[in-house]
CSV table of C-alpha atoms in Angstrom, one decimal:
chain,number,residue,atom,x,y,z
A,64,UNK,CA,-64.4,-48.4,22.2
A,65,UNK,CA,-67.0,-49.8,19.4
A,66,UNK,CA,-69.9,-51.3,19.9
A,67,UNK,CA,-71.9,-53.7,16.8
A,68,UNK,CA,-75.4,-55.0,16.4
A,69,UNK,CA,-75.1,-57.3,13.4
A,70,UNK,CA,-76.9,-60.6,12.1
A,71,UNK,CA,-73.4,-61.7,10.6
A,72,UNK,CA,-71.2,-63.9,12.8
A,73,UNK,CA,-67.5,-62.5,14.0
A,74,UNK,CA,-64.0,-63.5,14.0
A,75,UNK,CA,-62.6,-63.9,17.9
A,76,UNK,CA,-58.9,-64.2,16.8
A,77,UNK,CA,-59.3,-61.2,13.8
A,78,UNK,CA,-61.8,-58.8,16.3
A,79,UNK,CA,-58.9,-59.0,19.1
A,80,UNK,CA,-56.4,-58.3,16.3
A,81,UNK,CA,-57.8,-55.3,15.3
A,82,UNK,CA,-58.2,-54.0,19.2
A,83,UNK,CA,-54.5,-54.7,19.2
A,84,UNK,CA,-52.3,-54.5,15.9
A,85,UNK,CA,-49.3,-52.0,16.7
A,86,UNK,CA,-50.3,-51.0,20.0
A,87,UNK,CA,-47.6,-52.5,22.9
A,88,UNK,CA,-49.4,-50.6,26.0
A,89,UNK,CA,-51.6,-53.6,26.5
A,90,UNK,CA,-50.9,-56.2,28.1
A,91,UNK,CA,-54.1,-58.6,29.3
A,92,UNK,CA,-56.7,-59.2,27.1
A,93,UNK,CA,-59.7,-60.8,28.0
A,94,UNK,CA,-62.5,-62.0,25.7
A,95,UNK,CA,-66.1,-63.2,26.9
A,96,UNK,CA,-68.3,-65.0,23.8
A,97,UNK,CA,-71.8,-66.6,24.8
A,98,UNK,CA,-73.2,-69.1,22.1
A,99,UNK,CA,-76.5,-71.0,21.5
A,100,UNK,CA,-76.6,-73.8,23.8
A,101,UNK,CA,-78.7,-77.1,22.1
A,102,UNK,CA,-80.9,-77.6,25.1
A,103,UNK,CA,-83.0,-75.3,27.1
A,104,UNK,CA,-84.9,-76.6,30.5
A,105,UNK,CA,-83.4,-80.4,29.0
A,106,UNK,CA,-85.7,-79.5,25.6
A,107,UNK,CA,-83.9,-79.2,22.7
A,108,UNK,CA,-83.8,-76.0,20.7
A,109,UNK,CA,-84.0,-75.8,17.3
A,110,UNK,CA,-83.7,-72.2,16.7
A,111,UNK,CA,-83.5,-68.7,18.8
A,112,UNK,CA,-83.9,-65.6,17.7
A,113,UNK,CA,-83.0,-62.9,18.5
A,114,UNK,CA,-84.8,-59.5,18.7
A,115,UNK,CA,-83.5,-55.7,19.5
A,116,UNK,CA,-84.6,-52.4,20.1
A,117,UNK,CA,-83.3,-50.6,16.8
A,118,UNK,CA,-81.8,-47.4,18.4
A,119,UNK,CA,-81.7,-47.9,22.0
A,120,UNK,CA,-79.7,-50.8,21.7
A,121,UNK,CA,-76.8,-49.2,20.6
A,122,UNK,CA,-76.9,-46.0,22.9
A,123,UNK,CA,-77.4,-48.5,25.6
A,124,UNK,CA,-74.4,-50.2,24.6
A,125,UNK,CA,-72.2,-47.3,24.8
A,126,UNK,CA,-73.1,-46.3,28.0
A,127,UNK,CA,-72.6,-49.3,29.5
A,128,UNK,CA,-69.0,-49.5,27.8
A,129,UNK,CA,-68.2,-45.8,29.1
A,130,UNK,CA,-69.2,-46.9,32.6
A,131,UNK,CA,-67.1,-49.7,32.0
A,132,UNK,CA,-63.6,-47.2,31.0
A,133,UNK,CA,-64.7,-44.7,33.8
A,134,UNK,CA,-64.2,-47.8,36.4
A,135,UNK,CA,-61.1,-49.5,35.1
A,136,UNK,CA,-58.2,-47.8,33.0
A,137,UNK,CA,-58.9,-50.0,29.8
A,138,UNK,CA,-57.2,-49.6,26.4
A,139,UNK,CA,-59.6,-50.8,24.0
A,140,UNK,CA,-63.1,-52.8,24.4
A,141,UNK,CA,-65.8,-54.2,21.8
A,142,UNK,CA,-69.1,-55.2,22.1
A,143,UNK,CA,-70.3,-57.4,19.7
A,144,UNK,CA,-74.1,-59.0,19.6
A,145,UNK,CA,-76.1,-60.5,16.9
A,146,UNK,CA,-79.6,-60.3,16.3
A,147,UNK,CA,-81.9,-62.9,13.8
A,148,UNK,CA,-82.0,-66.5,13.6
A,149,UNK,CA,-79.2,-68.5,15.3
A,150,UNK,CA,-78.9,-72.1,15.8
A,151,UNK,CA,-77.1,-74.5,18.6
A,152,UNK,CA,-73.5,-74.0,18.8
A,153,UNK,CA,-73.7,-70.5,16.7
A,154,UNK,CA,-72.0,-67.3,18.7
A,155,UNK,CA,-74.3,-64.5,20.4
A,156,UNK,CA,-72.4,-62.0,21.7
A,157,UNK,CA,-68.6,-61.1,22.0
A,158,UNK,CA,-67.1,-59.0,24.9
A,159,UNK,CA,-63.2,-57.9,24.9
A,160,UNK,CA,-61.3,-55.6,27.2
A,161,UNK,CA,-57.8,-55.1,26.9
A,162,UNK,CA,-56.0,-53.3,29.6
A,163,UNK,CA,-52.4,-53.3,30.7
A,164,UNK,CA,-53.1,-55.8,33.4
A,165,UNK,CA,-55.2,-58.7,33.8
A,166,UNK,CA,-57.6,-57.5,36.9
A,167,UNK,CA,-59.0,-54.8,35.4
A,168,UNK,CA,-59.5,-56.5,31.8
A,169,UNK,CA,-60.9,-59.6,34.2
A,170,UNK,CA,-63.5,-57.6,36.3
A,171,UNK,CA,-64.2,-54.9,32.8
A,172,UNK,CA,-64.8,-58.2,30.9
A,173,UNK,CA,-67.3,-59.3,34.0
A,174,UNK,CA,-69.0,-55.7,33.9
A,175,UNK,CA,-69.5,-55.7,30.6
A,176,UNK,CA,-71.3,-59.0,30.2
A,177,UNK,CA,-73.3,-58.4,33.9
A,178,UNK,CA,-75.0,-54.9,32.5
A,179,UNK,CA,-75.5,-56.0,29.1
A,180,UNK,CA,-77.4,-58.8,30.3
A,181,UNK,CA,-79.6,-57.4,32.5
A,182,UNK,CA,-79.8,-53.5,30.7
A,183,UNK,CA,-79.4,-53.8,26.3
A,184,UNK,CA,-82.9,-54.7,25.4
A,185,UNK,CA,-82.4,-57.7,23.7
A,186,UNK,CA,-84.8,-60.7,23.5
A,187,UNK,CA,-84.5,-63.6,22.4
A,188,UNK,CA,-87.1,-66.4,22.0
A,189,UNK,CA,-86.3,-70.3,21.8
A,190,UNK,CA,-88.1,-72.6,19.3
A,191,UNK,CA,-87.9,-76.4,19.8
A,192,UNK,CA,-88.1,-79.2,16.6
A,193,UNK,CA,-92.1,-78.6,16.3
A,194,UNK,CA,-92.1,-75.2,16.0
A,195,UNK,CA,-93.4,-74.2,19.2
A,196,UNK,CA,-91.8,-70.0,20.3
A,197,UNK,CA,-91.0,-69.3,23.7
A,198,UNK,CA,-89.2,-66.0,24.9
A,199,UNK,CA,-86.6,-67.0,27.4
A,200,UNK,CA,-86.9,-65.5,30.8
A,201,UNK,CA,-85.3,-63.2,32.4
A,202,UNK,CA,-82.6,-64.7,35.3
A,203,UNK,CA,-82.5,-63.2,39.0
A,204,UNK,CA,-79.4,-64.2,39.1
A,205,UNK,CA,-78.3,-61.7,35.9
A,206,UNK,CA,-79.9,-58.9,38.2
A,207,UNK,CA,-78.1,-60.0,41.2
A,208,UNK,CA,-74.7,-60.2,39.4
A,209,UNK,CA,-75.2,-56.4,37.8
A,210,UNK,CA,-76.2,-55.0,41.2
A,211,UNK,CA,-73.1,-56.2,43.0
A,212,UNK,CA,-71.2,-53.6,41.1
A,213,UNK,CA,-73.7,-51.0,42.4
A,214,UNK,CA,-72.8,-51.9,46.2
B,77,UNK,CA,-100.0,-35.4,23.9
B,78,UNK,CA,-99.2,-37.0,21.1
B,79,UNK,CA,-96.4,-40.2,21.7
B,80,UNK,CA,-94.3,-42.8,19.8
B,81,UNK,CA,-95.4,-45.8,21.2
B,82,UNK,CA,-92.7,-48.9,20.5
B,83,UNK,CA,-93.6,-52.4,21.9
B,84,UNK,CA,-91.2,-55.0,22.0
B,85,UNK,CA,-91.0,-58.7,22.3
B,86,UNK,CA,-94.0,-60.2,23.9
B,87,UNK,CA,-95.5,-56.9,24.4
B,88,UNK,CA,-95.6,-56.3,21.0
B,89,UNK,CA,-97.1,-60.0,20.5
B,90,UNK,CA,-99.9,-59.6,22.6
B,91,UNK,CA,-101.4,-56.0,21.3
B,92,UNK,CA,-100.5,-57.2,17.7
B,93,UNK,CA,-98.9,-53.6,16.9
B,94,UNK,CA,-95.1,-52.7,16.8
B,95,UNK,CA,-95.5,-49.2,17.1
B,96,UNK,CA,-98.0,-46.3,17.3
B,97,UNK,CA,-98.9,-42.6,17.6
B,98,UNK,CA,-101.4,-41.9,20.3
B,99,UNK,CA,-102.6,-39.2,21.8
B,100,UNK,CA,-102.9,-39.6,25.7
B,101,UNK,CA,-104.9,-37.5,28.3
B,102,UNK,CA,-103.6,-34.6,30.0
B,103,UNK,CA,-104.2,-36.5,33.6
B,104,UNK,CA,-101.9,-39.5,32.2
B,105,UNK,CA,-98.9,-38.1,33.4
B,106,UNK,CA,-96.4,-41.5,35.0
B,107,UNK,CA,-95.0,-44.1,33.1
B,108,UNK,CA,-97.5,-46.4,35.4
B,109,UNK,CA,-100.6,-44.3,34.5
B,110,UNK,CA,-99.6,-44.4,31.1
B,111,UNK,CA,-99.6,-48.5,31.3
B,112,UNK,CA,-102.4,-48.6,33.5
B,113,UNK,CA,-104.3,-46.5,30.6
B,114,UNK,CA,-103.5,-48.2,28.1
B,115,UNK,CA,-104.5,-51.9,29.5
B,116,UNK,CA,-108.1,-50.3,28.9
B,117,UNK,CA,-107.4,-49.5,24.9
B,118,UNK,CA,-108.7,-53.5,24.4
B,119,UNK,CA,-108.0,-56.8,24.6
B,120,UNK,CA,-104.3,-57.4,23.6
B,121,UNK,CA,-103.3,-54.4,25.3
B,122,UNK,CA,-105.1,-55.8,28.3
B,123,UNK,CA,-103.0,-59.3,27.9
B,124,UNK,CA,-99.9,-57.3,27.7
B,125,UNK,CA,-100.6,-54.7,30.3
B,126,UNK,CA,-101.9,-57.6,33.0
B,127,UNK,CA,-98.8,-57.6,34.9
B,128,UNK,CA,-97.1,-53.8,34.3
B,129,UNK,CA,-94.8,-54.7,37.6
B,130,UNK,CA,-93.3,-57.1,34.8
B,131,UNK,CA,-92.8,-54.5,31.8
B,132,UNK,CA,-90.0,-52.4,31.1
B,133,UNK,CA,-90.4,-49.0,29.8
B,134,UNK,CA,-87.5,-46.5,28.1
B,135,UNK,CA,-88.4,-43.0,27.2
B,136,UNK,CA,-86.6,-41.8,24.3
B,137,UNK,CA,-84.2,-44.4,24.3
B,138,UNK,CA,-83.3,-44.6,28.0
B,139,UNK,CA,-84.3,-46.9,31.0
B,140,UNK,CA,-87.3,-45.1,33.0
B,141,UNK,CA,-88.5,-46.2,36.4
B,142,UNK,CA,-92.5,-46.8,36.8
B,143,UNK,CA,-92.3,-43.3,38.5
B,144,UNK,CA,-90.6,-41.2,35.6
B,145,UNK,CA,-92.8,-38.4,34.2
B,146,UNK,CA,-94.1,-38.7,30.7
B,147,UNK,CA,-94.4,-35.4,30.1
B,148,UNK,CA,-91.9,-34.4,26.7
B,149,UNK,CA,-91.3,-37.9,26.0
B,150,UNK,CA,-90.5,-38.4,22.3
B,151,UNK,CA,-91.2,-42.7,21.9
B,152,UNK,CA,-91.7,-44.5,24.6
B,153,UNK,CA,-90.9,-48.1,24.6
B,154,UNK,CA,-92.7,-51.0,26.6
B,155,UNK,CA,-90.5,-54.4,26.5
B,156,UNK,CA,-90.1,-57.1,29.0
B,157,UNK,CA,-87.3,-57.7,30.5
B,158,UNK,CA,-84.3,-58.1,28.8
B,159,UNK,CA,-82.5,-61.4,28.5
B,160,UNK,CA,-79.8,-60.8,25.7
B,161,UNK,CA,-76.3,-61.9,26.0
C,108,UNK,CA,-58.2,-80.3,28.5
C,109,UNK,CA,-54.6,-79.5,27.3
C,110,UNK,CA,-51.8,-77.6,27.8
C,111,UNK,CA,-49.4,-76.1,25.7
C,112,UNK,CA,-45.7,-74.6,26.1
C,113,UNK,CA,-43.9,-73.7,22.6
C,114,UNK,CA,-42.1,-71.2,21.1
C,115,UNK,CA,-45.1,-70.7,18.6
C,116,UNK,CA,-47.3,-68.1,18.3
C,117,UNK,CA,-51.1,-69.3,18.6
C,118,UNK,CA,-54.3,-68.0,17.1
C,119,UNK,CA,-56.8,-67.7,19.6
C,120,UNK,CA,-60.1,-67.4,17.0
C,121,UNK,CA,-58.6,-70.8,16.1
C,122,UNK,CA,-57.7,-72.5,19.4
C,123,UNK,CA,-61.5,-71.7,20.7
C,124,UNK,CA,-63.0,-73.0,17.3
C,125,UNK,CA,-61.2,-76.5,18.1
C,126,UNK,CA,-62.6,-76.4,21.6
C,127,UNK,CA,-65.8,-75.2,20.7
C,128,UNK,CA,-66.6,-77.0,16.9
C,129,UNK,CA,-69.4,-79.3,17.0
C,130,UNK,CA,-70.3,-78.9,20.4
C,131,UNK,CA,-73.9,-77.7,21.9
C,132,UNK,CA,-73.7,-78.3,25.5
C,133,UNK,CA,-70.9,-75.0,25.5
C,134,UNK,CA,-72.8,-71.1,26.5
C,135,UNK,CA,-70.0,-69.4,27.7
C,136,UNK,CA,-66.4,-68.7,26.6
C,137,UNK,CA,-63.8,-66.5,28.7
C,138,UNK,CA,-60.4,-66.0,27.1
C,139,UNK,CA,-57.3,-64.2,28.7
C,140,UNK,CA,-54.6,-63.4,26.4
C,141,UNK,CA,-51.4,-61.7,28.4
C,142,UNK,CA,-49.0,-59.5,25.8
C,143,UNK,CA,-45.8,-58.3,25.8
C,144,UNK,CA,-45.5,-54.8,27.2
C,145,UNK,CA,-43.6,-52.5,25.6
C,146,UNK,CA,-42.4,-50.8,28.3
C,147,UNK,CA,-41.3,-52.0,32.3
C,148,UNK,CA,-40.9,-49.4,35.3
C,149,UNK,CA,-41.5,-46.4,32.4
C,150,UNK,CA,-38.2,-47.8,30.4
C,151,UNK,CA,-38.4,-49.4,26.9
C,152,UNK,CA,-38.1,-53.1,26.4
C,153,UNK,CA,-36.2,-54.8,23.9
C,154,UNK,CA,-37.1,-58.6,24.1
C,155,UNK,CA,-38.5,-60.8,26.7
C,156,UNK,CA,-37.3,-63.8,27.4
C,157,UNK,CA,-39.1,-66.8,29.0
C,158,UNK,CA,-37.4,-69.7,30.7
C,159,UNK,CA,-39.3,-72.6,32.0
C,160,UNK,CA,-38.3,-75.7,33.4
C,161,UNK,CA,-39.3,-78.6,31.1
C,162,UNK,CA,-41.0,-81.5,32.7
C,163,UNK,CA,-42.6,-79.8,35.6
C,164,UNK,CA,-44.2,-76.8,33.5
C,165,UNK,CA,-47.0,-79.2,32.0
C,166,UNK,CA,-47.0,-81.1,34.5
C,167,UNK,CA,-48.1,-78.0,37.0
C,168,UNK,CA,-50.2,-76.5,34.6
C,169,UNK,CA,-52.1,-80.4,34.5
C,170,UNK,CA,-52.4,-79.9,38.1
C,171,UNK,CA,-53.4,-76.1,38.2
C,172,UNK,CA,-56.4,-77.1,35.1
C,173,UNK,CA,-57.3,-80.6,37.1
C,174,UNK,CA,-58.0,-78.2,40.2
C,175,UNK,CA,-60.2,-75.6,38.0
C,176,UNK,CA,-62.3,-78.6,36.4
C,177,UNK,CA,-63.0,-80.1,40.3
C,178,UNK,CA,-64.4,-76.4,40.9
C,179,UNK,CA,-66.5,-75.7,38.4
C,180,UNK,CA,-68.2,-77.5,35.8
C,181,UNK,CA,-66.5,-76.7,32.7
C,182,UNK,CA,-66.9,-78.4,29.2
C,183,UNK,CA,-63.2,-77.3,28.3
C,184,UNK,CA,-60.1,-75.5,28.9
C,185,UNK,CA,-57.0,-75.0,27.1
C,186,UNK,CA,-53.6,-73.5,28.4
C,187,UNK,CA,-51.1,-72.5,26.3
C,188,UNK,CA,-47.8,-70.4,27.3
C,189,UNK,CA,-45.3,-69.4,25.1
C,190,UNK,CA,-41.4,-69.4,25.9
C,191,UNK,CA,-38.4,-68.1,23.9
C,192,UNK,CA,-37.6,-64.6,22.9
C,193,UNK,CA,-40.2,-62.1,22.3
C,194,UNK,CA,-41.1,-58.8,21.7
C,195,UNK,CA,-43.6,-56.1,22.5
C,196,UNK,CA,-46.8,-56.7,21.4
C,197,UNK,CA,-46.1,-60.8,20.8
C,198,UNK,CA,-48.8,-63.3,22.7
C,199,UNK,CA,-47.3,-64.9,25.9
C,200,UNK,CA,-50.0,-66.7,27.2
C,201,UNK,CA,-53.3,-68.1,26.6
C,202,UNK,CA,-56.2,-69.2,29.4
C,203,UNK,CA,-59.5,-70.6,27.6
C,204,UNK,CA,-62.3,-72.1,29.8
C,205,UNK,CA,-65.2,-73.1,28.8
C,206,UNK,CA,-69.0,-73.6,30.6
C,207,UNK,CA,-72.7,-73.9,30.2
C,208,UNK,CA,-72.8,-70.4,32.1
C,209,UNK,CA,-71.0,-66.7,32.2
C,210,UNK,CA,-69.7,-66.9,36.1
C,211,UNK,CA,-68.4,-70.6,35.9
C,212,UNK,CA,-66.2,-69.6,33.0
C,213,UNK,CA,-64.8,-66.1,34.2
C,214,UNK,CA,-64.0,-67.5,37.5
C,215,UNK,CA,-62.0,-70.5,36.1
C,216,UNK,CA,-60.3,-68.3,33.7
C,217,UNK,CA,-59.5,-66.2,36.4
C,218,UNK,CA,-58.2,-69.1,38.5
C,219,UNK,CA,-56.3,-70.5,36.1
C,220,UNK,CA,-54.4,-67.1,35.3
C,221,UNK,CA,-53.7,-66.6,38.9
C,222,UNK,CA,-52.1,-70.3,40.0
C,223,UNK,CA,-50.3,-70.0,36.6
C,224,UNK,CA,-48.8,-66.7,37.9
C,225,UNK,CA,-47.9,-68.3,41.1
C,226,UNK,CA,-47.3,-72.0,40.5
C,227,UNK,CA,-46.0,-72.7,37.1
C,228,UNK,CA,-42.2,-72.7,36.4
C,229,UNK,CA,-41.9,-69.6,34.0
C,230,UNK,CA,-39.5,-66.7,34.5
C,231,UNK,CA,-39.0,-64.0,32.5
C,232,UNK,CA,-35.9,-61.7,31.9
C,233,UNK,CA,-36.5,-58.3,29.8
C,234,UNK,CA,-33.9,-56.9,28.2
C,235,UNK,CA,-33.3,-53.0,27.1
C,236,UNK,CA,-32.2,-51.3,23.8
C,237,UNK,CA,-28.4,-51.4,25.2
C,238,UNK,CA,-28.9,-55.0,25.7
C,239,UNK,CA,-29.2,-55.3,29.3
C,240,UNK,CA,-30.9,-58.1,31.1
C,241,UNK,CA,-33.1,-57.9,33.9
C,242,UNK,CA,-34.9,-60.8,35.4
C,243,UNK,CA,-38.6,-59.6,36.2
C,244,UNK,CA,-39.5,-59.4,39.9
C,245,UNK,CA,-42.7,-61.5,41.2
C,246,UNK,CA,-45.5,-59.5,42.5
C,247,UNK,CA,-47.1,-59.6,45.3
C,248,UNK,CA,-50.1,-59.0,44.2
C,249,UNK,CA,-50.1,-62.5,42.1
C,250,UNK,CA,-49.7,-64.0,45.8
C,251,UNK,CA,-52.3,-62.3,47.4
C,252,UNK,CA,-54.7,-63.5,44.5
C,253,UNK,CA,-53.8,-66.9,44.4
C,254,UNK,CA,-54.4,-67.1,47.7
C,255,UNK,CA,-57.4,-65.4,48.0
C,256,UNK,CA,-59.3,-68.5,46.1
C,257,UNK,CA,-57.8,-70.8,49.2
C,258,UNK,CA,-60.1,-69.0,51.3
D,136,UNK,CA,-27.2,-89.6,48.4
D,137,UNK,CA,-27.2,-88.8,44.7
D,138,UNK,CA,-29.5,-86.3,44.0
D,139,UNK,CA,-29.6,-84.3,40.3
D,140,UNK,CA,-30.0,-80.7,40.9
D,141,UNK,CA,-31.6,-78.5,38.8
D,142,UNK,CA,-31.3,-74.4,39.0
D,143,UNK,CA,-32.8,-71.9,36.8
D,144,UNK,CA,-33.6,-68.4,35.8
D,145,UNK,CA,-30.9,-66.3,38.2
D,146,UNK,CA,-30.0,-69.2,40.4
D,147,UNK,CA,-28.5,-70.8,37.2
D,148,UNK,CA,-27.1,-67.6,36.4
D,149,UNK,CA,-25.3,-67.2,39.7
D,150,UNK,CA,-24.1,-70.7,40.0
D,151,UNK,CA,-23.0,-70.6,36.8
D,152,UNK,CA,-24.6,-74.3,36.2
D,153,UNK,CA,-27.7,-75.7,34.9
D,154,UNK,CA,-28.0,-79.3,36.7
D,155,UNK,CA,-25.7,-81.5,38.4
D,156,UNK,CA,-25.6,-84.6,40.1
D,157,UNK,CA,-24.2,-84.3,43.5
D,158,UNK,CA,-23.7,-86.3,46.6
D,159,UNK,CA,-25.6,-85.1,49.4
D,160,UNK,CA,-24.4,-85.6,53.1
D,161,UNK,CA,-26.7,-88.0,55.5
D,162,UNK,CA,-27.1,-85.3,57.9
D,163,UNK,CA,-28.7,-82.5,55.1
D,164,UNK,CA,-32.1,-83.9,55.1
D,165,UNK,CA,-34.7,-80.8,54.7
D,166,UNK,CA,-34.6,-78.7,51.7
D,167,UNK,CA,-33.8,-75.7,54.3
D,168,UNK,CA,-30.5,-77.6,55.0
D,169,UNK,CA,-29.8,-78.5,51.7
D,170,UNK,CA,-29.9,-74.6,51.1
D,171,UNK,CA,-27.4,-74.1,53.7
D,172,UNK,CA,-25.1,-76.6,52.7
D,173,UNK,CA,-25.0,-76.1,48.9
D,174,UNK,CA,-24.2,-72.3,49.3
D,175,UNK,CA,-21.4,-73.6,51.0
D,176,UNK,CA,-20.0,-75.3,47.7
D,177,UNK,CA,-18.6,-72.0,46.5
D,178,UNK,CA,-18.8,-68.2,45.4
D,179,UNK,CA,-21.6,-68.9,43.1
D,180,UNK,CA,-23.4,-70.8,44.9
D,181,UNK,CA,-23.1,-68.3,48.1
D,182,UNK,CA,-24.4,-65.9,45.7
D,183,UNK,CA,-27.4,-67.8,44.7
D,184,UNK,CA,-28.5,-68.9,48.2
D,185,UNK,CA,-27.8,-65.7,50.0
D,186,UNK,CA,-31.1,-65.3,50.7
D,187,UNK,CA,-32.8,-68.8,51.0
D,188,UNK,CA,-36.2,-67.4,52.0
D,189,UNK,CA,-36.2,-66.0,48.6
D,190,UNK,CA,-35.4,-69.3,46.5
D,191,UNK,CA,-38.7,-72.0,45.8
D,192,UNK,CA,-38.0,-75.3,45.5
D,193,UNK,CA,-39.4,-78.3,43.6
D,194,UNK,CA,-39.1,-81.9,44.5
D,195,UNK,CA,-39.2,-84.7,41.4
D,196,UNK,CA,-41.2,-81.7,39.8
D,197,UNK,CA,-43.9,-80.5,42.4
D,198,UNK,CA,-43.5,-77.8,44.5
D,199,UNK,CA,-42.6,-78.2,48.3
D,200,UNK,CA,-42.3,-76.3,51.4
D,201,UNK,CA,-38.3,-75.4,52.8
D,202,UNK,CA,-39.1,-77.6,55.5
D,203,UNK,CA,-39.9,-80.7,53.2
D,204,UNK,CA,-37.6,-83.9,53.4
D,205,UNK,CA,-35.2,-84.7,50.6
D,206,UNK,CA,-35.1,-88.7,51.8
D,207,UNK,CA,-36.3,-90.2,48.3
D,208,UNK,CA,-35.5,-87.4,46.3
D,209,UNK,CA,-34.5,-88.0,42.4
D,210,UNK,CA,-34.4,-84.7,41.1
D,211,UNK,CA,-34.5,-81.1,43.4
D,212,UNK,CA,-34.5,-77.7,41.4
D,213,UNK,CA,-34.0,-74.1,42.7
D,214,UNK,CA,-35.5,-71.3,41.4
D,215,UNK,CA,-36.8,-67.7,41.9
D,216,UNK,CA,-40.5,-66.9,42.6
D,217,UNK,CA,-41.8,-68.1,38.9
D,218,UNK,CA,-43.0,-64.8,36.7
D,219,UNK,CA,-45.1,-66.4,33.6
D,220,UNK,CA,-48.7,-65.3,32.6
């Protein structure tokens, strides 16, 4: 269990590695990673940025990730998500859970990603070629998605 | 009281202050009173306040409901909602 | 689109960065990675070995990636499963999809994993420390979620 | 008829053979009879199709149900429930 807040990109195939080397009780690994996409509302986007709460962030983080091992019996699980300046195509976040089979590293994986989206305060504001900020909104469907686990 | 107040994103924008010591009244005693309070301290806390159904609010580090008492709060944060990931 | 079936290991940071390199229109990565478990039915495992039958493998994994790309919009996907001898720990499979958005690519990756339990020509026999074989038994629980997505 | 037939994981084991090219009576025309008939073509083969509700079946490389014709048939494989992933 780790969780990171870090301007520096990561490594998919080395992260998983390191959540794996010499352990043979896992057997399903699954891996979310959510990158800058180069259009927003069919504007293009220049940069976004990305803000946190220094402190929270990481508590929040962890919490979500023990709610995550107290629902499914997972061996290992990272959070990964940066904060600054980002461009189009550049990663944001990265998710794994690794369990011994691949439902419960499917739906941890889904958890993971639902709650972080809709509970780690993270911002992130979008500006297009002339300059112009605009912090994203929030999505109903992120809230709708996080409170099906809570039925 | 005296408070830690952290404001985040485009709260932080529109009152032009990251983060603040205040002291608040005695009869301020909800997170909502608190927001409603402070939307009278001028005009960029009126702009961020306009909406406070909008705002999120954690007291010392944790999510807190409109409802939650203030009372013992360390920092209280102010943030819209959240839209990492 | 692709799929894969070799006696190779692969590198999964590298397989998505070939998928993923130079492209903007991408948000959303899910990944499943199944390992060798180093134990079956609380008994130690040797080796595993996986059989397929050439010619009809890529063929139904084609089939089984076609049907994921005419249910959700995805910008790519890669299949790759490994055969040969292997041991505990070693990569057997990996299931990449790719999508503007979170649910499109965990669902598909999901899908994919599921017909490729059920549909593609794979078998695997384990084999102990005292060199006895055992062909692993299919699981019912692969059939009931395959078939659950027929709904 | 002349039909190659393929048979892996324990079916191949049990029959002892991984494809042959056989000659299949007019009157086996379903996969089901084909089944029936083969485990007829010795102690192997008895062994392999003792239970035929067990054994999947491919036709030219596609899956197909017992009940599915053989007329047209280049290539039919046997096999047990497939275990990848």
């Amino acid at each position: 269990m780790a969780v990171r807040v870090q301007t520096e990109d990561f490594d998919i195939g080395r992260e998983i590695a390191a959540l794996t080397n010499d352990r043979t009780d896992i057997g399903a690994i699954v891996t979310f990673t959510g990158t800058v996409r180069g259009t927003a509302q069919d504007a293009a986007i220049s940069t976004m940025t990305l803000e946190h709460y220094p402190g929270m962030t990481e508590d929040e983080l962890s919490r979500i990730e023990n709610d995550a091992h107290a629902r499914w019996p997972l061996q290992a699980s990272l959070i990964i998500h940066r904060i600054g300046t980002l461009h189009a195509g550049d990663n944001i976040v990265l998710v794994v859970a690794a369990s011994a089979h691949r439902q419960a590293a499917f739906e941890a994986a889904a958890f993971l990603m639902d709650f972080l989206k809709t509970r780690a305060p993270f911002w992130k504001k979008e500006t297009d070629a002339d300059g112009n900020g605009r912090w994203v909104d929030a999505r109903e469907t992120d809230e709708t998605a996080a409170a099906a686990w809570l039925r | 009281m005296t408070v830690k107040l952290v404001y985040l994103a485009w709260v932080r924008e529109r009152i032009g202050v990251a983060e603040e010591l205040r002291d608040i009244p005695v009869n301020v005693t909800t997170v909502a009173q608190l927001m409603a309070w402070l939307a009278d301290q001028g005009p960029g806390y009126a702009q961020a306040f306009a909406e406070p159904t909008v705002i999120r609010t954690a007291i010392d580090r944790a999510h807190v409901a409109p409802d939650a008492l203030i009372a013992d709060a360390r920092e209280i944060a102010f943030f819209p909602p959240v839209t990492g990931g």
